PDB file of C-alpha atoms and ligand atoms in Angstrom:
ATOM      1  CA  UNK A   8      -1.705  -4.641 -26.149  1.00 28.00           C
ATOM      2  CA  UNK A   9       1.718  -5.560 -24.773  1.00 30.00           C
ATOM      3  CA  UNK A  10       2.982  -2.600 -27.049  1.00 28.00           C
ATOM      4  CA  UNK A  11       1.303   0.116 -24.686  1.00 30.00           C
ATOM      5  CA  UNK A  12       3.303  -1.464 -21.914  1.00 31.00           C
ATOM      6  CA  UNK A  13       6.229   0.126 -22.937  1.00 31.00           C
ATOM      7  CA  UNK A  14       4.379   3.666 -23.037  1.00 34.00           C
ATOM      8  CA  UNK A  15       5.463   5.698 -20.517  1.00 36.00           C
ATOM      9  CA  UNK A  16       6.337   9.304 -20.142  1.00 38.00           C
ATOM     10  CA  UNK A  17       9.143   9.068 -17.877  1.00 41.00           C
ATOM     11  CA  UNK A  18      12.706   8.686 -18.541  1.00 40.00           C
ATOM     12  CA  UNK A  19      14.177   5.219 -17.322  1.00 38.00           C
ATOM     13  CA  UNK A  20      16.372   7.392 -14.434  1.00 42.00           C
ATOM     14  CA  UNK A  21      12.809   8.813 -12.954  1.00 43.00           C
ATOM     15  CA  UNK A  22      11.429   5.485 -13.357  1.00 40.00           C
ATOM     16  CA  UNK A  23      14.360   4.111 -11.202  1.00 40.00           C
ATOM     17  CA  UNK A  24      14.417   1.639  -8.721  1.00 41.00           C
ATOM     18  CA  UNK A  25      10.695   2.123  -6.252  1.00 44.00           C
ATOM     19  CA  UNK A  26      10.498   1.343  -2.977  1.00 65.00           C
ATOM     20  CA  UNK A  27      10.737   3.507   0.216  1.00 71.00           C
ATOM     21  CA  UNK A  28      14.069   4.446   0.092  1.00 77.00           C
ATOM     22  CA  UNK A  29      12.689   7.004  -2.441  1.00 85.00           C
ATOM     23  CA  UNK A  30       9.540   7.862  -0.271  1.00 88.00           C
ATOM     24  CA  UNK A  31      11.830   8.671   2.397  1.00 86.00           C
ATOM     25  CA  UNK A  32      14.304  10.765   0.156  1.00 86.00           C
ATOM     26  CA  UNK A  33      11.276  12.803  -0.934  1.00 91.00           C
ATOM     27  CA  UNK A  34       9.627  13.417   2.273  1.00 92.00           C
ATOM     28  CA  UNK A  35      12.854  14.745   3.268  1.00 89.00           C
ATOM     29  CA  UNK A  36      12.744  17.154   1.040  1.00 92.00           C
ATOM     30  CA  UNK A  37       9.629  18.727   2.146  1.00 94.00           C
ATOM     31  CA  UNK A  38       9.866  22.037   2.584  1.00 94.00           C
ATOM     32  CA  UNK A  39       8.165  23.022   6.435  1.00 92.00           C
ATOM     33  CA  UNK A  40       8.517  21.394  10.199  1.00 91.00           C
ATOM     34  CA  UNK A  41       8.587  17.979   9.551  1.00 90.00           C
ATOM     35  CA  UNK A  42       9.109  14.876  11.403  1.00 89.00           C
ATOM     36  CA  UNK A  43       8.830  11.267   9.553  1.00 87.00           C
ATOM     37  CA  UNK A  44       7.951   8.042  11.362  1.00 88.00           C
ATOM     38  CA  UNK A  45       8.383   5.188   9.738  1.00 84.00           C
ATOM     39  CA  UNK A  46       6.798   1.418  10.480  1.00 85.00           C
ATOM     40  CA  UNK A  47       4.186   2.415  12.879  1.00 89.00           C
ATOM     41  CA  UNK A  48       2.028   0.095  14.119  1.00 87.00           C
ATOM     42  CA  UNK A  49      -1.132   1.217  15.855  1.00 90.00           C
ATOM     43  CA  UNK A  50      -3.681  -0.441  18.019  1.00 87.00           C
ATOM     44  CA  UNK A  51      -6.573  -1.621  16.952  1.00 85.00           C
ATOM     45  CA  UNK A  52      -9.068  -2.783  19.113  1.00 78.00           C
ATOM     46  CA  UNK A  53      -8.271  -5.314  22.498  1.00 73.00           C
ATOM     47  CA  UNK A  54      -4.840  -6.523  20.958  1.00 67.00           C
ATOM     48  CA  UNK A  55      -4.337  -6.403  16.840  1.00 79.00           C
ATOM     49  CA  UNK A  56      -2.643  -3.590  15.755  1.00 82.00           C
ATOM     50  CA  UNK A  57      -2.395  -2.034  12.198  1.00 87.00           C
ATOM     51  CA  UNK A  58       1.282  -1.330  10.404  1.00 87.00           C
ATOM     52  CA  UNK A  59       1.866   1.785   8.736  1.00 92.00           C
ATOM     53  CA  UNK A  60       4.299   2.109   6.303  1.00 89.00           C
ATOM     54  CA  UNK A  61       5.022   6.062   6.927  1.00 91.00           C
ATOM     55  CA  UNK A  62       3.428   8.443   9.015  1.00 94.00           C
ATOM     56  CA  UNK A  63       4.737  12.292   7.893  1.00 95.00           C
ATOM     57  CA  UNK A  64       4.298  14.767  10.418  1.00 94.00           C
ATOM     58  CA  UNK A  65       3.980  17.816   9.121  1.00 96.00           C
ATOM     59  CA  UNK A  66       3.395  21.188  10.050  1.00 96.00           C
ATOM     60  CA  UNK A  67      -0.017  21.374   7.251  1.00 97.00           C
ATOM     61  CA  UNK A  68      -1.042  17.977   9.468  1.00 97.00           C
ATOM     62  CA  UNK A  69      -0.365  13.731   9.314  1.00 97.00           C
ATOM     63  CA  UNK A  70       0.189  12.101   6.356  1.00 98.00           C
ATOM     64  CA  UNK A  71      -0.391   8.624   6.330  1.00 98.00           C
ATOM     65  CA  UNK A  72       1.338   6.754   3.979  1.00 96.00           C
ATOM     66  CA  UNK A  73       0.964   3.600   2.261  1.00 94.00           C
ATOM     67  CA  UNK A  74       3.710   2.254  -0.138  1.00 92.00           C
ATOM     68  CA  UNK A  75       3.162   0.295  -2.538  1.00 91.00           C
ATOM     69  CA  UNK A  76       6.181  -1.488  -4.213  1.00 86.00           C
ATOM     70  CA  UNK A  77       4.299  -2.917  -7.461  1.00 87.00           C
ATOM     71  CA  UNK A  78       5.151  -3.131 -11.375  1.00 86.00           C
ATOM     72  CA  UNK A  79       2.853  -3.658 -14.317  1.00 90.00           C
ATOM     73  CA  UNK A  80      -0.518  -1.898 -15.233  1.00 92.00           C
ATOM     74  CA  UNK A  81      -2.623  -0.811 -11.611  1.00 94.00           C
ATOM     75  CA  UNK A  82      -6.300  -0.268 -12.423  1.00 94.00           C
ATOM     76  CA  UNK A  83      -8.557   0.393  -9.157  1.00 94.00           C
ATOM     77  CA  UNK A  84     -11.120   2.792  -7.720  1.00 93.00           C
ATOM     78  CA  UNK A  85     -12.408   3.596  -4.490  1.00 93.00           C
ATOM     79  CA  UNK A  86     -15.516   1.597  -3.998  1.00 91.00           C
ATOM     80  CA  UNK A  87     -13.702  -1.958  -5.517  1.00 92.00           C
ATOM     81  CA  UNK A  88     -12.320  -4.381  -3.012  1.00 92.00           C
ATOM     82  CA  UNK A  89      -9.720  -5.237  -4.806  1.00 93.00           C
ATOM     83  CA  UNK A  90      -7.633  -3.386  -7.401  1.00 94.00           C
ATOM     84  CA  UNK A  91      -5.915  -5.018 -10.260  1.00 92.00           C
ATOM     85  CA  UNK A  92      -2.115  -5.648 -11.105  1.00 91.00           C
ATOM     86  CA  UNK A  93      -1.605  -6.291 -14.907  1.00 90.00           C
ATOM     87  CA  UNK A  94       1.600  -8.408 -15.582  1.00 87.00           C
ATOM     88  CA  UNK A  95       3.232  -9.080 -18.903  1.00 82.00           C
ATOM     89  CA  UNK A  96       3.843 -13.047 -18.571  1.00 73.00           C
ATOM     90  CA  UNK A  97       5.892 -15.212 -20.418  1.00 73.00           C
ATOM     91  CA  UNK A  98       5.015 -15.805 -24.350  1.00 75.00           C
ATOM     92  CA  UNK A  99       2.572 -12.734 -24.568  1.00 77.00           C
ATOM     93  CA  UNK A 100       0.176 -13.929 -21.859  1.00 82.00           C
ATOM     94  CA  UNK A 101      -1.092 -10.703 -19.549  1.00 84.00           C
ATOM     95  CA  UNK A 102      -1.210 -11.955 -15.865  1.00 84.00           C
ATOM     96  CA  UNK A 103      -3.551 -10.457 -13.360  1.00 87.00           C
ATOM     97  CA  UNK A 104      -3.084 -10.459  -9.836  1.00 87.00           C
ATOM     98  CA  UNK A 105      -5.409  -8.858  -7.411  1.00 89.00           C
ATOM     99  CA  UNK A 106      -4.478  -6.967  -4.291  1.00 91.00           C
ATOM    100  CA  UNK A 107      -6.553  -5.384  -1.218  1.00 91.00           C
ATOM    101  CA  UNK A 108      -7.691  -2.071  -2.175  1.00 94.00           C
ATOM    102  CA  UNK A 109      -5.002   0.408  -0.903  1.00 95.00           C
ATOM    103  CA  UNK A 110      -7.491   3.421  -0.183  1.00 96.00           C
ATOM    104  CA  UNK A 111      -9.440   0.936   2.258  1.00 94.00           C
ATOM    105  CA  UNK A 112      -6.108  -0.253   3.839  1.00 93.00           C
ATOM    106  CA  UNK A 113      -5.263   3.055   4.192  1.00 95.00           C
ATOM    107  CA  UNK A 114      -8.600   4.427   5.941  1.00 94.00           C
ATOM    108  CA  UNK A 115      -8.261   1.530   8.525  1.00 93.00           C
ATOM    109  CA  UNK A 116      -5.053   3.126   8.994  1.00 95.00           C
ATOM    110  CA  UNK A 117      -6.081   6.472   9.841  1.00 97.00           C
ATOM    111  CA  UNK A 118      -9.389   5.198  11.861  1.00 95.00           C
ATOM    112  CA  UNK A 119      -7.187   3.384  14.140  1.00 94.00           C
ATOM    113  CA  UNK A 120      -4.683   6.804  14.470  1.00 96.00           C
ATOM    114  CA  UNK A 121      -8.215   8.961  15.387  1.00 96.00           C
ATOM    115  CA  UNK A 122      -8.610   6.293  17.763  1.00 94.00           C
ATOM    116  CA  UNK A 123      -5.186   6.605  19.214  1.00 94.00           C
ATOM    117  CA  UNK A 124      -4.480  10.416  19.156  1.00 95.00           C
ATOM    118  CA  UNK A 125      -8.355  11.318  20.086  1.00 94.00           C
ATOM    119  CA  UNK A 126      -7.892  14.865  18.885  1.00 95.00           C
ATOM    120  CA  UNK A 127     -10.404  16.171  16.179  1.00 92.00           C
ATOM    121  CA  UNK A 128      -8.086  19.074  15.524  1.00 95.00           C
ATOM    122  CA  UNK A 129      -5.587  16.944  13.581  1.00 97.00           C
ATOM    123  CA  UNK A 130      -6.277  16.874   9.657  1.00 97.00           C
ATOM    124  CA  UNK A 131      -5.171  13.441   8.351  1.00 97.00           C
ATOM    125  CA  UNK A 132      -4.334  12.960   4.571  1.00 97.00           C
ATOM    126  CA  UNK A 133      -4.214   9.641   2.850  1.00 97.00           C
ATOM    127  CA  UNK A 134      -1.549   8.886   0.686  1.00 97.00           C
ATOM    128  CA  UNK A 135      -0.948   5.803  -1.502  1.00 96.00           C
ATOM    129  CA  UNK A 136       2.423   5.833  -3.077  1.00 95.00           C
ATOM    130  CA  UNK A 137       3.600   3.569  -6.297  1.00 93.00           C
ATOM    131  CA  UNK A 138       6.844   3.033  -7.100  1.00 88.00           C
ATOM    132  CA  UNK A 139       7.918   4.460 -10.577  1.00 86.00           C
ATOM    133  CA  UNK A 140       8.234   1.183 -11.911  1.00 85.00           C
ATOM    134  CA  UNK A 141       4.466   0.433 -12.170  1.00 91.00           C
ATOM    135  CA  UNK A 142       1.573   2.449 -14.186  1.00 93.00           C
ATOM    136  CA  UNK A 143      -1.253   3.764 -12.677  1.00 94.00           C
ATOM    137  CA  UNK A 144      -4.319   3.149 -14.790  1.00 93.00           C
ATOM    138  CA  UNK A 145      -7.460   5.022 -15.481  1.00 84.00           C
ATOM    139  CA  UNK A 146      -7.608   5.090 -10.855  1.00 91.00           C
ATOM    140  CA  UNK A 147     -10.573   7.028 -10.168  1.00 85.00           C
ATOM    141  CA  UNK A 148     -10.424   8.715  -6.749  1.00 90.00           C
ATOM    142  CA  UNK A 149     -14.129  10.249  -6.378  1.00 89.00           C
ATOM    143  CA  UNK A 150     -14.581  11.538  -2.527  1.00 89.00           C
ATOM    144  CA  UNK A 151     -11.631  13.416  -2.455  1.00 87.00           C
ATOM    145  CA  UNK A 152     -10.197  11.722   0.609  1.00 90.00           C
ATOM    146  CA  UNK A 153      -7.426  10.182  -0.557  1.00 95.00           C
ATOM    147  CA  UNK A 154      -4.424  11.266  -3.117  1.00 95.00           C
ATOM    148  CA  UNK A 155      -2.801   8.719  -5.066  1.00 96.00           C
ATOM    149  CA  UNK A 156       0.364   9.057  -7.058  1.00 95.00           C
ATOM    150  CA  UNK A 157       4.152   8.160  -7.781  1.00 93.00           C
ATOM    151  CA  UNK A 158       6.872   8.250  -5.434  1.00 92.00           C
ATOM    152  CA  UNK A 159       8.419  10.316  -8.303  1.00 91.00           C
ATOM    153  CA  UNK A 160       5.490  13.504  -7.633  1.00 94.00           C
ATOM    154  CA  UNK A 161       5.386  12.441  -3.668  1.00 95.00           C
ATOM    155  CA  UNK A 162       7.420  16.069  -2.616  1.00 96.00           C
ATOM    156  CA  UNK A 163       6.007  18.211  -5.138  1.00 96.00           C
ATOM    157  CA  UNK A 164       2.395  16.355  -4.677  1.00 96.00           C
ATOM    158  CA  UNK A 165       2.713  17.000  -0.712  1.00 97.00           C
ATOM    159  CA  UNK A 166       4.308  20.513  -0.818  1.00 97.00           C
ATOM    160  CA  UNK A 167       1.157  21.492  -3.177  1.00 96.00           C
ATOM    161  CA  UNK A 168      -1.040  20.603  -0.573  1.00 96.00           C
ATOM    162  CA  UNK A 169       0.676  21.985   2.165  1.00 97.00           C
ATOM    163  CA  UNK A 170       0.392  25.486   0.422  1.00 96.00           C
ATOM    164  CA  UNK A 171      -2.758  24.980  -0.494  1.00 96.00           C
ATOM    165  CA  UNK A 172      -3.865  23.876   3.552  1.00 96.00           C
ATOM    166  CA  UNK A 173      -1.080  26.272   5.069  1.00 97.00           C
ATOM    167  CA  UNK A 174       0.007  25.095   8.606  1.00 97.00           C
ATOM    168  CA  UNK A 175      -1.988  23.685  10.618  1.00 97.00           C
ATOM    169  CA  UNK A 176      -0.401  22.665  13.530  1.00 96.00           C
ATOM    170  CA  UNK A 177       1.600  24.275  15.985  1.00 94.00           C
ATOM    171  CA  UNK A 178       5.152  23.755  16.951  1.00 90.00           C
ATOM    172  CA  UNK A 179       3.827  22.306  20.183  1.00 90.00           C
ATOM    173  CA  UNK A 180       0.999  20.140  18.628  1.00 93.00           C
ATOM    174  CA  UNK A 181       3.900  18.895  16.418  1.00 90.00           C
ATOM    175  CA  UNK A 182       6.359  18.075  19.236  1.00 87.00           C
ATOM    176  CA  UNK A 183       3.732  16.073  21.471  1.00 89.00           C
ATOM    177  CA  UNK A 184       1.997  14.250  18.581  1.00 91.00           C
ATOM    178  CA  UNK A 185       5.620  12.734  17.504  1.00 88.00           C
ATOM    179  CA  UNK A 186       6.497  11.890  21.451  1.00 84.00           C
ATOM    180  CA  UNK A 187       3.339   9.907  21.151  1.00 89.00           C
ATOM    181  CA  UNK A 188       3.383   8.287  17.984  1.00 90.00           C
ATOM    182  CA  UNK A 189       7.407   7.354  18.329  1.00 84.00           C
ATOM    183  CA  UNK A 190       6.755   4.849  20.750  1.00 82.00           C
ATOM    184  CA  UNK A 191       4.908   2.889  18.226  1.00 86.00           C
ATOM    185  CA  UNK A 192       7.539   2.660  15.707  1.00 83.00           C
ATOM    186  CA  UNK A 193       9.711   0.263  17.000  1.00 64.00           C
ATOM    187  CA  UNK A 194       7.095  -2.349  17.467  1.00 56.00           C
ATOM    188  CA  UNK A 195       7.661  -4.243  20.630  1.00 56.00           C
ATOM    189  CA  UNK A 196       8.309  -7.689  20.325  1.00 57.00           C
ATOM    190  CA  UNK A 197       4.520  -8.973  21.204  1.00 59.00           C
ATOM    191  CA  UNK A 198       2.957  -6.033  18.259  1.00 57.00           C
ATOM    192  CA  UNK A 199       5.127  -7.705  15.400  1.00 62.00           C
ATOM    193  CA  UNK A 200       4.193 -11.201  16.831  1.00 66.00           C
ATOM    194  CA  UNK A 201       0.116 -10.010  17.090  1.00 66.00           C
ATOM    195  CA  UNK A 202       0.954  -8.708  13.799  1.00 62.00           C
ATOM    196  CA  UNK A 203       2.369 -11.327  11.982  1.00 66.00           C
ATOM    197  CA  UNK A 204      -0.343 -13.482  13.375  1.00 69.00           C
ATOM    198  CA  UNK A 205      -3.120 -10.802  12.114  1.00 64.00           C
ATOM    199  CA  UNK A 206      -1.624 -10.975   8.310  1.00 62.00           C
ATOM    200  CA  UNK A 207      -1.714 -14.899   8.398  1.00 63.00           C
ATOM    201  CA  UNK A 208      -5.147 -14.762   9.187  1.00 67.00           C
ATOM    202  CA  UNK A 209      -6.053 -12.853   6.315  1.00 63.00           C
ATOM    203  CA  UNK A 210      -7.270 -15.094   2.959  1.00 70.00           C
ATOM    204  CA  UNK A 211      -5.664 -12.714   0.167  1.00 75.00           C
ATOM    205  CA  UNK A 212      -2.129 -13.667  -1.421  1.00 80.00           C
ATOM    206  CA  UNK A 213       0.625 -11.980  -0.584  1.00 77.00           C
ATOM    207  CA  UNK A 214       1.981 -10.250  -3.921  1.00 74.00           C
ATOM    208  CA  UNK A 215       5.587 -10.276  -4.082  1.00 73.00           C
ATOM    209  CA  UNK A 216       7.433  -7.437  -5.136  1.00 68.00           C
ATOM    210  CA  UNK A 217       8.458  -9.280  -8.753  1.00 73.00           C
ATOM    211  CA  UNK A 218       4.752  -9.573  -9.186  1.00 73.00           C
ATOM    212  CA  UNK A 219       4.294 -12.870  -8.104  1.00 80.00           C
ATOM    213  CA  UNK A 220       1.825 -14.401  -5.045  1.00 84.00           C
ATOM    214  CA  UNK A 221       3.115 -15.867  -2.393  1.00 85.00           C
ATOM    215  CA  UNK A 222       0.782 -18.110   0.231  1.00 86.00           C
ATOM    216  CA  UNK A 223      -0.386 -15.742   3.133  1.00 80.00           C
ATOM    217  CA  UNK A 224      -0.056 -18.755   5.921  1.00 80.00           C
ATOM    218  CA  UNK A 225       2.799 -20.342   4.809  1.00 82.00           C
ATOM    219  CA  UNK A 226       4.999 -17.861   2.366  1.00 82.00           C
ATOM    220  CA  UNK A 227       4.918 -20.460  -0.151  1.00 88.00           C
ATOM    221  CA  UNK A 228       4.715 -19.787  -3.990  1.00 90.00           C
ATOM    222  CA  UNK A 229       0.823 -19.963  -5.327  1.00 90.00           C
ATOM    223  CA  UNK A 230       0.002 -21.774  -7.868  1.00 91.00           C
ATOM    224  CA  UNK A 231      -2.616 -22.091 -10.599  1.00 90.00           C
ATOM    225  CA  UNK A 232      -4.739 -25.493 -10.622  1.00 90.00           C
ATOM    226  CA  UNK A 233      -7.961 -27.041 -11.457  1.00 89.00           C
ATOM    227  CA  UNK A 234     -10.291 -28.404  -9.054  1.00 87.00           C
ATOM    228  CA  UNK A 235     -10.079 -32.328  -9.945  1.00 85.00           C
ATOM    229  CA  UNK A 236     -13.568 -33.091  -7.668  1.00 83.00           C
ATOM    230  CA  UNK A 237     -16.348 -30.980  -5.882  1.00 82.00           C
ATOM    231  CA  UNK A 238     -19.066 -28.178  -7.289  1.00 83.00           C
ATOM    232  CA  UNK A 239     -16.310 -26.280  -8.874  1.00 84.00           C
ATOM    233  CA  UNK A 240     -14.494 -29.465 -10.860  1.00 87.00           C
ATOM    234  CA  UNK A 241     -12.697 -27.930 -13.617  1.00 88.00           C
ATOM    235  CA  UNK A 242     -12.525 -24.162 -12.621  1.00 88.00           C
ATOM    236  CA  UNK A 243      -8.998 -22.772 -12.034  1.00 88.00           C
ATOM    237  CA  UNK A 244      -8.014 -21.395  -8.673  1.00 88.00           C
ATOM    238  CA  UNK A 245      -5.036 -20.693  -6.732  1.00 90.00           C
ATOM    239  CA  UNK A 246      -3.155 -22.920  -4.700  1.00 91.00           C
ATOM    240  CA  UNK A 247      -0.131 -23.481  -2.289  1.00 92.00           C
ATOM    241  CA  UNK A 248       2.785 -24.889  -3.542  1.00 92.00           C
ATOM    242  CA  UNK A 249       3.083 -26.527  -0.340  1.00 90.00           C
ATOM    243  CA  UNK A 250       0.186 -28.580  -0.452  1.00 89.00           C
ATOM    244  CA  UNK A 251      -0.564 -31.316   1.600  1.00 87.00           C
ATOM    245  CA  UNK A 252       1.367 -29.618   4.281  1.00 87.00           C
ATOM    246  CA  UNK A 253      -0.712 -26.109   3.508  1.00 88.00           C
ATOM    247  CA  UNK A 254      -4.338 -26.171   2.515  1.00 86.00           C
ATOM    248  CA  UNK A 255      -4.694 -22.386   1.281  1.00 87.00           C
ATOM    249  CA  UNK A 256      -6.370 -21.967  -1.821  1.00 87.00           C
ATOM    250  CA  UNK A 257      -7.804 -18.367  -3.619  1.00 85.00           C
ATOM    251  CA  UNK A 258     -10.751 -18.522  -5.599  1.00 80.00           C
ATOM    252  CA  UNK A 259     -10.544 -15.059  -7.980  1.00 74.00           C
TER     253      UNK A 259
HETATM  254 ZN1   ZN B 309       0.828 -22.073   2.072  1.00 65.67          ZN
END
């Protein structure tokens, strides 16, 4: 098994180094009227707000981007909760790590721009982007919302579209949807805090970018243990390395 990790059809210099630096490169590249905003975070609802990684304004419509920094094997559809990160441990163990489904992340994401921009003329595209460091797995995309692929194919993937949508919004649509949607890059002070407070809330591990979990209250390392008492005594489960001082566990 670990011998198909070291398939892959890309040279080690298009594999490179992911991460956004190389979204942003790409998106540059684009041919058309195009505006990139990166780090938006929306409103949702009386005060949360949503952070998204890249919004592309472009003259075929709004890309909304979602970046996603992982290695190993990525297996995931559209209707799963969770998609699944394959990791080569140490002494040929496989370790799997499971991770919010993107696609859903990324529908919140456009929901709460509809919500903001309130104009049904805009076409929105969803975009999940993996670094080139990580492959994609058997991902079966089904409704044809959303488009899934490398950072590597992100300019040729988008430019595609574009030619196949043509443009779709005007020079003037363009110029008043970035005025709006600037001000929500730089995230005032009380959106990062409402923000920050939002992701704590949530019960899934953080996955570090080296593949390992980190606790989603505290920022500690997780940790595999057994229950030692209770209905589940002897079943693994993740814990907090901080423990006493943290209580967050993750039942897979
Ligand atoms: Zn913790």
């Amino acid at each position: 098994m670990f011998e198909q990790f070291r398939w892959d059809f890309r040279s080690p210099e298009e594999r490179g180094d992911a991460g956004e630096n190389i979204i942003y490169s790409a998106l540059n590249k684009v041919r058309g009227r195009k505006a990139l905003l990166p780090n938006c975070y929306i409103p949702v609802g009386q005060k949360g707000s949503t952070e998204i990684d890249m919004v592309f304004l472009h003259e075929s419509g709004l890309y909304v981007i979602e970046s996603k920094n992982y290695s190993g094997w990525i297996f995931g559809n559209e209707e799963q909760d969770h998609w699944t990160q394959c990791l080569r441990g140490k002494f040929h163990t496989t370790q799997k790590h499971s991770f919010y489904n993107p696609l859903l992340q990324n529908e919140t994401h456009i929901c709460a721009l509809m919500e903001l921009l309130k104009d049904d003329t805009i076409p929105y595209y969803s975009y999940v982007v993996f670094g080139n460091n990580c492959e994609l797995k058997n991902i079966q995309l089904t409704s044809g919302r959303h488009h899934v692929t490398y950072a590597l194919y992100l300019r040729k993937d988008i430019e595609y579209h574009a030619q196949c949508t043509g443009i779709q919004l005007s020079d003037e649509k363009m110029d008043s949807l970035y005025a709006t949607l600037v001000n929500f890059t730089e995230a005032s002070s009380w959106q990062r805090e409402a923000h920050i407070k939002e992701v704590q809330s949530k019960q899934y591990p953080i996955i570090q970018p080296d593949g390992t979990w980190a606790c989603p209250h505290c920022g500690g390392q997780l940790v595999r243990r057994v229950a030692q008492r209770g209905s589940r005594t002897g079943q693994t489960f993740w814990g907090c390395s901080n423990y006493p001082r943290c209580h967050f566990t993750y039942q897979e």
